[in-house]
Coordinates of C-alpha atoms and ligand atoms in Angstrom, one line a residue:
M1 CA 101.4 143.2 95.2
A2 CA 102.2 141.1 98.3
A3 CA 105.4 141.8 100.3
Q4 CA 108.3 139.6 99.3
P5 CA 109.0 137.2 102.2
T6 CA 112.4 135.9 103.0
I7 CA 112.8 132.3 101.8
P8 CA 113.5 130.1 104.8
R9 CA 116.8 128.3 104.6
R10 CA 116.0 124.7 105.4
C11 CA 118.0 121.5 105.7
L12 CA 116.8 118.0 105.0
F13 CA 114.0 116.9 107.4
I14 CA 115.1 113.5 108.8
G15 CA 114.3 111.7 112.0
G16 CA 112.2 114.7 113.3
G17 CA 114.9 117.3 112.8
W18 CA 116.9 119.3 110.3
R19 CA 120.0 117.8 108.9
E20 CA 122.7 119.2 106.5
P21 CA 123.0 117.1 103.4
S22 CA 125.9 114.7 103.7
L23 CA 127.9 116.2 100.8
G24 CA 126.9 119.8 101.9
R25 CA 125.5 120.6 98.5
R26 CA 122.5 123.0 97.8
L27 CA 120.5 123.8 94.7
P28 CA 119.3 127.2 93.7
V29 CA 115.6 128.2 93.9
V30 CA 114.5 130.2 90.9
N31 CA 111.4 132.3 90.7
P32 CA 110.3 131.5 87.2
A33 CA 108.2 134.7 86.9
T34 CA 111.2 136.9 87.5
E35 CA 114.1 134.5 86.7
A36 CA 115.7 135.6 90.0
T37 CA 117.4 133.2 92.3
I38 CA 115.6 133.6 95.6
G39 CA 117.1 131.0 97.8
D40 CA 118.4 127.5 97.9
I41 CA 117.4 124.0 99.0
P42 CA 119.5 121.1 100.2
A43 CA 120.6 118.5 97.6
A44 CA 120.3 115.0 99.1
T45 CA 122.3 112.1 97.7
A46 CA 122.3 108.4 98.3
E47 CA 124.1 108.9 101.7
D48 CA 121.1 110.9 102.9
V49 CA 118.5 108.5 101.4
E50 CA 120.2 105.8 103.5
I51 CA 119.8 107.9 106.7
A52 CA 116.2 108.9 105.9
V53 CA 115.1 105.3 105.1
A54 CA 116.7 104.1 108.3
A55 CA 114.8 106.8 110.3
A56 CA 111.6 105.7 108.6
R57 CA 112.2 102.0 109.3
D58 CA 113.0 102.8 112.9
A59 CA 109.8 104.9 113.3
F60 CA 107.8 102.1 111.7
S61 CA 108.9 99.4 114.2
R62 CA 109.8 101.5 117.3
D63 CA 108.2 100.0 120.4
G64 CA 106.7 97.3 118.3
G65 CA 104.8 100.0 116.4
R66 CA 102.7 100.9 119.4
H67 CA 103.1 104.7 118.8
W68 CA 102.5 104.7 115.0
S69 CA 102.2 101.8 112.7
R70 CA 100.1 99.7 115.1
A71 CA 98.5 102.5 117.1
P72 CA 94.8 103.1 116.8
G73 CA 93.9 105.1 113.7
A74 CA 92.6 107.8 116.1
V75 CA 96.2 108.5 117.2
R76 CA 97.4 109.1 113.7
A77 CA 94.3 111.1 112.9
K78 CA 95.2 113.5 115.7
F79 CA 98.5 114.3 114.0
L80 CA 96.9 114.6 110.6
R81 CA 94.4 117.1 111.9
A82 CA 97.1 119.1 113.7
I83 CA 99.0 119.3 110.4
A84 CA 95.8 120.5 108.6
A85 CA 95.3 123.2 111.3
K86 CA 98.9 124.5 110.8
I87 CA 98.5 124.5 107.0
K88 CA 95.3 126.7 107.5
D89 CA 97.2 129.0 109.9
R90 CA 100.0 129.4 107.4
K91 CA 97.8 129.4 104.3
S92 CA 98.8 132.8 103.0
D93 CA 102.6 132.4 103.5
L94 CA 102.6 128.9 102.1
A95 CA 100.6 130.1 99.0
L96 CA 103.0 132.9 98.6
L97 CA 106.1 130.6 98.8
E98 CA 104.4 128.2 96.3
T99 CA 103.8 131.0 93.9
L100 CA 107.3 132.4 94.2
D101 CA 108.7 128.9 93.6
S102 CA 106.5 127.8 90.7
G103 CA 105.0 130.8 88.9
K104 CA 101.4 129.7 89.7
P105 CA 98.9 132.5 90.2
L106 CA 98.3 133.3 93.9
D107 CA 94.6 132.5 93.6
E108 CA 95.6 129.0 92.5
T109 CA 98.1 128.4 95.2
N110 CA 95.6 129.7 97.8
A111 CA 93.1 127.1 96.5
D112 CA 95.8 124.5 96.6
M113 CA 96.5 125.2 100.3
D114 CA 92.8 124.7 101.0
D115 CA 93.0 121.4 99.2
V116 CA 96.1 120.4 101.1
A117 CA 94.4 121.0 104.5
A118 CA 91.2 119.3 103.3
C119 CA 93.2 116.2 102.2
F120 CA 94.9 115.9 105.6
E121 CA 91.5 116.2 107.3
Y122 CA 89.9 113.7 105.0
Y123 CA 92.6 111.1 105.6
A124 CA 92.3 111.8 109.4
D125 CA 88.7 110.6 109.1
L126 CA 89.7 107.5 107.1
A127 CA 92.4 106.7 109.7
E128 CA 89.8 106.6 112.3
S129 CA 87.3 104.5 110.4
L130 CA 90.1 102.1 109.4
D131 CA 89.9 100.6 112.9
E132 CA 86.2 99.7 112.5
K133 CA 87.0 97.9 109.2
Q134 CA 89.6 95.6 110.9
R135 CA 88.7 91.9 111.4
S136 CA 85.9 92.0 108.8
P137 CA 84.8 88.4 108.4
I138 CA 85.1 86.4 105.2
S139 CA 82.3 84.0 104.7
L140 CA 83.6 80.5 104.1
P141 CA 81.9 77.4 102.8
M142 CA 83.1 75.2 105.8
E143 CA 81.7 75.8 109.2
N144 CA 84.8 74.5 111.1
F145 CA 86.8 77.5 109.8
K146 CA 86.6 81.1 110.5
S147 CA 88.4 83.8 108.6
H148 CA 88.8 87.5 108.8
I149 CA 91.1 90.1 107.3
L150 CA 93.5 92.6 108.7
K151 CA 94.5 95.8 106.8
E152 CA 98.0 96.6 107.7
P153 CA 100.4 99.4 106.7
I154 CA 102.7 98.3 103.9
G155 CA 105.8 99.6 105.7
V156 CA 108.2 102.3 104.7
V157 CA 107.1 104.1 101.5
G158 CA 109.0 106.3 99.1
L159 CA 107.0 109.2 97.8
I160 CA 108.4 110.9 94.7
T161 CA 106.4 114.0 93.5
P162 CA 106.4 116.6 90.8
W163 CA 106.4 120.4 90.7
N164 CA 103.0 121.3 89.2
Y165 CA 101.1 121.2 92.5
P166 CA 104.2 120.9 94.8
L167 CA 102.6 120.6 98.2
L168 CA 99.3 119.2 97.0
M169 CA 100.8 116.3 95.1
A170 CA 103.0 115.5 98.1
T171 CA 99.9 115.6 100.3
W172 CA 98.0 113.2 98.1
K173 CA 100.7 110.7 99.1
V174 CA 101.8 111.8 102.6
A175 CA 98.3 112.0 104.1
P176 CA 97.0 108.6 103.1
S177 CA 100.3 106.8 103.7
L178 CA 100.5 108.2 107.2
A179 CA 96.8 107.5 107.8
A180 CA 97.5 103.9 106.9
G181 CA 100.3 103.7 109.5
C182 CA 103.2 103.7 107.0
T183 CA 106.2 105.8 107.6
A184 CA 107.5 107.8 104.6
V185 CA 110.4 109.4 102.8
L186 CA 109.2 112.2 100.6
K187 CA 111.3 113.4 97.6
P188 CA 109.7 116.5 96.1
S189 CA 110.7 118.0 92.8
E190 CA 113.9 119.9 92.7
L191 CA 112.1 122.6 90.7
A192 CA 109.7 123.4 93.6
S193 CA 110.5 122.1 97.0
L194 CA 110.0 125.1 99.3
T195 CA 106.5 124.3 100.6
C196 CA 107.4 120.6 101.1
L197 CA 110.3 121.7 103.4
E198 CA 107.8 123.9 105.3
L199 CA 105.8 120.7 105.8
G200 CA 108.8 119.5 107.7
A201 CA 108.7 122.6 110.0
I202 CA 105.0 121.9 110.6
C203 CA 105.7 118.2 111.5
M204 CA 108.1 119.5 114.1
E205 CA 105.6 121.9 115.5
V206 CA 102.9 119.3 115.9
A207 CA 105.5 116.9 117.3
L208 CA 104.9 114.2 114.8
P209 CA 106.9 111.2 116.1
P210 CA 110.5 111.4 114.7
G211 CA 111.1 109.5 111.4
V212 CA 107.4 109.1 110.6
L213 CA 107.8 111.6 107.7
N214 CA 111.2 112.4 106.3
I215 CA 111.6 115.0 103.5
I216 CA 114.7 114.9 101.3
T217 CA 115.0 117.4 98.5
G218 CA 117.4 116.9 95.7
L219 CA 117.8 115.9 92.1
G220 CA 115.9 112.9 90.6
P221 CA 118.9 110.7 89.7
E222 CA 120.8 111.6 92.9
A223 CA 118.0 111.4 95.5
G224 CA 114.9 109.9 93.8
A225 CA 116.7 107.0 92.1
P226 CA 118.4 105.6 95.3
L227 CA 115.0 105.9 97.1
S228 CA 113.2 103.9 94.4
S229 CA 115.7 101.1 94.4
H230 CA 116.3 101.0 98.2
P231 CA 115.8 97.4 99.5
H232 CA 114.3 98.8 102.8
V233 CA 111.6 100.8 101.0
D234 CA 108.5 98.6 100.8
K235 CA 106.6 100.6 98.2
V236 CA 107.1 103.6 95.9
A237 CA 104.3 106.0 94.9
F238 CA 105.2 108.3 92.0
T239 CA 103.6 111.2 90.1
G240 CA 105.5 112.7 87.2
S241 CA 106.6 112.0 83.6
T242 CA 106.1 108.7 81.9
E243 CA 109.8 108.4 81.2
T244 CA 110.7 108.7 84.9
G245 CA 107.8 106.4 85.8
K246 CA 109.4 103.7 83.6
R247 CA 112.7 104.1 85.4
I248 CA 111.1 103.9 88.8
M249 CA 109.2 100.8 87.9
T250 CA 112.3 99.2 86.5
A251 CA 114.3 100.0 89.7
A252 CA 111.4 98.8 91.9
A253 CA 111.1 95.5 89.9
Q254 CA 114.5 94.4 91.0
M255 CA 113.2 94.1 94.6
V256 CA 109.6 93.1 93.5
K257 CA 108.6 96.4 95.2
P258 CA 105.1 97.5 94.4
V259 CA 104.6 100.9 92.7
S260 CA 101.8 103.1 92.0
L261 CA 102.3 105.5 89.1
E262 CA 100.4 108.6 88.1
L263 CA 102.0 109.7 84.8
G264 CA 101.4 111.9 81.8
G265 CA 98.3 112.4 79.7
K266 CA 96.9 113.8 76.5
S267 CA 93.3 114.0 77.6
P268 CA 90.4 114.9 75.2
L269 CA 87.5 117.3 75.7
I270 CA 84.6 116.5 73.3
V271 CA 82.1 119.3 72.7
F272 CA 78.8 118.5 70.9
D273 CA 76.6 120.9 68.9
D274 CA 73.8 121.1 71.5
V275 CA 75.7 123.2 74.1
D276 CA 75.8 126.8 75.4
I277 CA 79.0 127.9 73.6
D278 CA 80.3 130.4 76.1
K279 CA 79.9 128.0 79.0
A280 CA 81.6 125.2 77.1
V281 CA 84.4 127.6 76.1
E282 CA 85.1 128.5 79.7
W283 CA 85.5 124.8 80.7
A284 CA 87.7 124.2 77.6
M285 CA 89.9 127.1 78.9
F286 CA 90.0 125.9 82.5
G287 CA 90.9 122.4 81.2
V288 CA 94.1 123.5 79.7
F289 CA 95.0 127.1 80.8
A290 CA 94.6 126.6 84.5
N291 CA 98.0 126.1 86.1
A292 CA 99.4 127.1 82.6
G293 CA 98.4 123.6 81.4
Q294 CA 100.9 122.0 83.7
V295 CA 98.4 119.4 84.8
C296 CA 98.6 115.7 84.1
S297 CA 94.8 115.6 83.4
A298 CA 94.8 118.8 81.2
T299 CA 92.2 118.4 78.4
S300 CA 94.7 119.4 75.8
R301 CA 93.0 117.9 72.8
L302 CA 89.8 119.7 71.9
L303 CA 87.3 117.8 69.7
L304 CA 84.6 120.0 68.3
H305 CA 81.4 119.0 66.5
E306 CA 81.8 120.4 63.0
K307 CA 78.5 122.3 63.2
I308 CA 79.7 124.6 66.0
A309 CA 83.5 124.5 65.3
K310 CA 83.8 127.9 63.7
Q311 CA 81.7 129.7 66.2
F312 CA 83.3 127.9 69.1
L313 CA 86.8 128.8 67.9
D314 CA 85.9 132.5 67.5
R315 CA 84.7 132.6 71.0
L316 CA 87.6 130.6 72.4
V317 CA 90.1 133.0 70.8
A318 CA 88.1 136.0 72.2
W319 CA 88.1 134.5 75.7
A320 CA 91.7 133.4 75.6
K321 CA 92.8 136.9 74.6
N322 CA 91.0 138.2 77.6
I323 CA 92.9 136.0 80.1
K324 CA 95.0 138.1 82.5
V325 CA 98.5 137.0 82.0
S326 CA 100.8 138.6 84.5
D327 CA 103.2 138.3 87.4
P328 CA 101.4 135.5 89.4
L329 CA 101.4 137.8 92.5
E330 CA 99.2 140.4 90.7
E331 CA 95.6 140.5 91.7
G332 CA 93.4 138.6 89.3
C333 CA 96.2 136.9 87.5
R334 CA 94.8 133.8 85.6
L335 CA 98.0 132.7 83.8
G336 CA 101.4 132.9 85.4
S337 CA 104.7 131.7 84.2
V338 CA 105.6 128.1 83.5
V339 CA 107.8 126.5 86.1
S340 CA 111.3 126.7 84.6
E341 CA 113.4 127.8 81.7
E342 CA 113.7 124.2 80.5
Q343 CA 109.9 123.7 80.5
Y344 CA 109.5 127.1 78.7
E345 CA 111.9 126.1 76.0
K346 CA 110.3 122.7 75.7
I347 CA 106.8 124.2 75.2
K348 CA 108.1 126.7 72.6
K349 CA 109.7 123.8 70.7
F350 CA 106.4 121.9 70.7
I351 CA 104.8 125.0 69.2
S352 CA 107.5 125.5 66.5
T353 CA 107.4 121.8 65.6
A354 CA 103.6 122.0 65.2
R355 CA 104.0 125.0 62.9
S356 CA 106.7 123.2 60.8
E357 CA 104.4 120.2 60.5
G358 CA 101.8 122.4 59.0
A359 CA 99.5 123.3 61.9
T360 CA 98.1 126.8 62.3
I361 CA 98.8 128.8 65.5
L362 CA 95.4 130.4 65.7
C363 CA 96.4 132.5 68.7
G364 CA 99.2 132.9 71.2
G365 CA 102.3 130.8 70.7
A366 CA 104.9 133.3 72.1
R367 CA 105.9 135.4 75.0
P368 CA 103.3 138.0 75.9
Q369 CA 104.7 141.4 74.7
H370 CA 104.1 143.1 78.0
L371 CA 106.2 140.6 80.0
R372 CA 109.9 140.9 79.2
R373 CA 111.3 138.6 81.9
G374 CA 110.0 135.4 83.3
F375 CA 109.0 132.2 81.6
F376 CA 105.6 133.3 80.3
I377 CA 103.8 131.8 77.3
E378 CA 100.5 133.2 75.9
P379 CA 97.4 131.0 75.9
T380 CA 97.9 129.1 72.6
I381 CA 95.3 127.5 70.3
I382 CA 96.4 125.3 67.5
T383 CA 94.2 124.2 64.5
D384 CA 94.7 122.3 61.2
V385 CA 96.1 119.5 63.2
S386 CA 96.4 115.9 61.9
T387 CA 96.4 112.9 64.2
S388 CA 100.0 112.0 63.3
M389 CA 101.4 115.4 64.5
Q390 CA 103.5 115.6 67.6
I391 CA 101.3 118.3 69.0
W392 CA 98.3 115.9 68.8
R393 CA 100.1 112.9 70.3
E394 CA 102.5 114.1 73.0
E395 CA 102.0 115.8 76.3
V396 CA 103.1 119.5 76.2
F397 CA 102.5 120.4 79.8
G398 CA 101.9 124.0 78.8
P399 CA 99.0 126.4 78.0
V400 CA 98.5 124.9 74.6
I401 CA 95.4 123.3 73.2
C402 CA 95.0 121.7 69.8
V403 CA 91.8 121.3 68.0
K404 CA 90.1 118.8 65.6
E405 CA 86.6 118.6 64.3
F406 CA 84.3 115.5 64.2
R407 CA 81.0 114.6 62.6
T408 CA 79.6 111.7 64.5
E409 CA 79.7 110.5 68.1
S410 CA 81.7 107.3 67.2
E411 CA 84.2 109.4 65.3
A412 CA 84.7 111.5 68.4
V413 CA 85.2 108.5 70.6
E414 CA 87.7 107.0 68.2
L415 CA 89.7 110.2 68.1
A416 CA 89.5 110.6 71.9
N417 CA 90.8 107.1 72.5
D418 CA 93.5 107.2 69.9
T419 CA 96.4 107.8 72.4
H420 CA 98.8 105.8 74.4
Y421 CA 97.6 107.7 77.5
G422 CA 94.4 107.2 79.5
L423 CA 94.2 109.6 82.5
A424 CA 91.2 111.7 81.8
G425 CA 88.5 112.7 79.3
A426 CA 85.6 115.1 79.2
V427 CA 82.4 115.5 77.3
I428 CA 80.1 118.6 77.0
S429 CA 76.6 118.0 75.8
N430 CA 73.1 118.6 76.9
D431 CA 72.1 115.0 76.0
E432 CA 72.5 113.0 79.2
E433 CA 72.3 109.6 77.5
R434 CA 75.1 110.6 75.1
C435 CA 77.2 111.7 78.1
Q436 CA 76.7 108.4 79.8
R437 CA 77.6 106.4 76.6
I438 CA 80.7 108.4 76.2
S439 CA 81.8 108.1 79.8
K440 CA 81.7 104.3 79.3
A441 CA 83.5 104.4 76.0
L442 CA 86.5 106.6 77.0
H443 CA 89.6 104.5 78.0
S444 CA 90.5 106.7 80.9
G445 CA 90.5 106.7 84.7
I446 CA 88.6 109.9 85.0
V447 CA 85.6 111.3 83.0
W448 CA 84.2 114.8 83.4
I449 CA 80.8 115.6 82.1
N450 CA 80.0 119.2 81.3
C451 CA 83.2 120.4 83.0
S452 CA 86.9 119.7 83.1
Q453 CA 89.4 119.4 86.0
P454 CA 87.3 119.7 89.2
T455 CA 89.0 117.4 91.6
F456 CA 87.6 116.1 94.9
V457 CA 89.6 114.3 97.6
Q458 CA 86.7 111.8 97.9
A459 CA 86.9 110.5 94.3
P460 CA 89.5 108.1 92.9
W461 CA 92.2 109.6 90.8
G462 CA 94.5 107.8 88.4
G463 CA 94.9 106.5 84.9
N464 CA 95.1 103.6 82.5
K465 CA 97.6 102.7 79.7
R466 CA 100.8 104.8 79.8
S467 CA 99.2 107.2 82.3
G468 CA 100.0 104.6 84.9
F469 CA 98.1 102.5 87.4
G470 CA 96.8 102.6 90.9
R471 CA 94.3 105.1 92.3
E472 CA 95.0 108.0 94.6
L473 CA 92.5 109.9 96.7
G474 CA 89.3 108.5 98.3
E475 CA 89.3 105.2 100.1
W476 CA 91.4 103.8 97.2
G477 CA 94.2 106.3 98.1
L478 CA 94.3 104.6 101.6
D479 CA 94.3 101.1 100.1
N480 CA 97.5 102.1 98.2
Y481 CA 99.4 102.0 101.5
L482 CA 97.7 99.0 103.1
T483 CA 98.4 95.3 102.6
I484 CA 95.7 92.8 103.3
K485 CA 96.3 89.8 105.5
Q486 CA 93.9 86.9 105.9
V487 CA 93.7 85.3 109.3
T488 CA 92.0 81.8 109.2
K489 CA 91.3 79.7 112.2
Y490 CA 90.3 76.1 112.6
C491 CA 87.6 76.1 115.2
S492 CA 86.5 72.5 115.5
D493 CA 87.5 70.1 118.3
E494 CA 87.7 67.2 115.9
P495 CA 91.1 66.2 114.6
W496 CA 91.7 67.1 110.9
G497 CA 91.6 63.4 109.9
W498 CA 93.6 63.5 106.7
Y499 CA 96.3 61.1 107.8
Q500 CA 96.0 57.8 109.4
P501 CA 97.0 58.2 113.0
P502 CA 99.9 55.9 113.9
S503 CA 98.9 53.0 116.2
K504 CA 99.2 54.1 119.8
L505 CA 100.8 50.9 121.2
Ligands
NAI1 N1 102.1 113.8 85.1 C1 102.5 114.8 85.8 O1 101.9 115.1 86.8 C2 103.8 115.4 85.5 C3 104.3 115.3 84.2 N2 105.5 116.0 83.9 C4 106.1 115.9 82.6 O2 107.4 115.5 82.7 C5 108.2 116.4 82.0 C6 109.5 116.6 82.7 O3 109.4 117.1 83.9 P1 110.3 116.7 85.1 O4 110.2 117.7 86.2 O5 111.7 116.4 84.6 O6 109.5 115.3 85.6 P2 110.0 114.0 86.3 O7 109.0 113.0 86.1 O8 111.4 113.7 85.9 O9 110.0 114.5 87.8 C7 109.1 114.1 88.8 C8 109.9 113.6 90.0 O10 110.7 112.5 89.7 C9 112.0 112.7 90.2 N3 112.9 111.9 89.4 C10 113.5 112.3 88.2 N4 114.3 111.3 87.7 C11 114.2 110.3 88.6 C12 114.8 109.0 88.7 N5 115.6 108.5 87.8 N6 114.4 108.2 89.8 C13 113.6 108.7 90.7 N7 113.1 109.9 90.7 C14 113.3 110.7 89.7 C15 112.2 114.2 90.1 O11 113.2 114.7 90.9 C16 110.8 114.7 90.6 O12 110.8 114.6 92.0 C17 107.4 117.7 81.9 O13 107.7 118.5 80.9 C18 106.0 117.1 81.8 O14 105.7 116.9 80.5 C19 106.2 116.7 84.9 C20 105.7 116.8 86.2 C21 104.4 116.3 86.5
ALG2 N1 93.9 120.1 92.1 C1 93.5 120.0 90.9 N2 92.6 120.7 90.4 N3 94.1 119.1 90.1 C2 95.1 118.3 90.5 C3 95.8 117.7 89.3 C4 96.9 116.8 89.7 C5 97.9 116.3 88.7 O1 98.3 117.1 87.8 O2 98.3 115.2 88.8
NA3 NA1 111.3 127.1 91.4

């Protein structure tokens, strides 16, 4: 087991330095795998939001934007690459902090840190190529006009992020917004803020211009809400629950402030009868047990072709019982604890409601017997589910999969789309044409074929319906933080000639 590090005691990161929260309050940091309080984080309030937004505004327009918002993309790229390098240097201590804060297995948090560094590097490249895309001409039907577009940073952005991939979800917003030339105020989740505060330390080390990125930790209603309604915040990007997403959109609407929302999901995985069962079982497990199912795109509804259903479930149970559930710091751990006591109780309630509604808990459903402390839940497989049950309809955000059988392709698609959500969907089949048909038929922003969950910074990420709107990652992730200006010029020497000229006399 790795040595326990000391948890850095940080303040709010505002204007390029550390700042005590105005009311002097702090929140405990709980390690959900041990239930021990291991440190604390500052609790920002509206007073601090005010100071952070002012710092970001100042950084946006300082010296006419020459050093940031209007600087060549290459200038910003240099900082993004320097941040990526520091993340790589500190990979193992950041991964350890992330695990202690969230209960995620160390192998997962190490992979997350690789993704964090790769995301900063990717958007460094895009910051550079943004300059080449400026002034791209618009072809007009009149020769006496010429038009081009400018892509400009949208301004000061508020970034509100969740706890399931604490530093990675922040990076999906910080890297593209900074690449675009925006300045930002990041409000990570109060349940896991340690690595985001370390990002503040990294910004200091690379001498990011003061105020370009500000990081304020604190509670949603106290720190997130005033950020989303602030008149000097030009856009809010949010990942989290659908309920909080609605609140943020309502607050932003009062200022006609654009938002992008990446919300909950209840994504389907459809498995046909022409597959290699063990390979498909492994993807089904990865789709809902990775990160203890605390993934917005988790494929938590499993649709099995009736011909293979029994055999598939037998293998799924065997594989699930073989998952190493342990302290997330232990070598080879594949299922750690969930993030908090509240989340733990919520998941257990989902399972007991499923049972009382008549579903069968085929395996799991409780605390693993060998782990007496910590918020651990066994991998859970639920069958005998009807489409009206809560467990089929609502996002659990835990290591819980529910299963239904289907007979025909159209029945599978209908079941898959029968949800208010629309983030992701997956299909496993050896019939390529069928996979293509299904990828068109699913009402979701992401479709995986013969896999579930692999995520690439180059590819767009986001949902439809109540899973939100807007796309992160890829070039679309950069567009989230850019506004498009048309510049149109009259280039004829002739007068316009619409009005009669007055007589010269
Ligand atoms: N789609 C996703 O990626 C996520 C979904 N969830 C779902 O949400 C449930 C609740 O988890 P929470 O941590 O409470 O999620 P949440 O959606 O409330 O939290 C996400 C972020 O929003 C902030 N926030 C909360 N209330 C706010 C408000 N009124 N204004 C502005 N910001 C606010 C939080 O402080 C946090 O930074 C989970 O059980 C899970 O089902 C949670 C996290 C991520
Ligand atoms: N990095 C991976 N694999 N997935 C990211 C999931 C992001 C989300 O839950 O919104
Ligand atoms: Na925590």
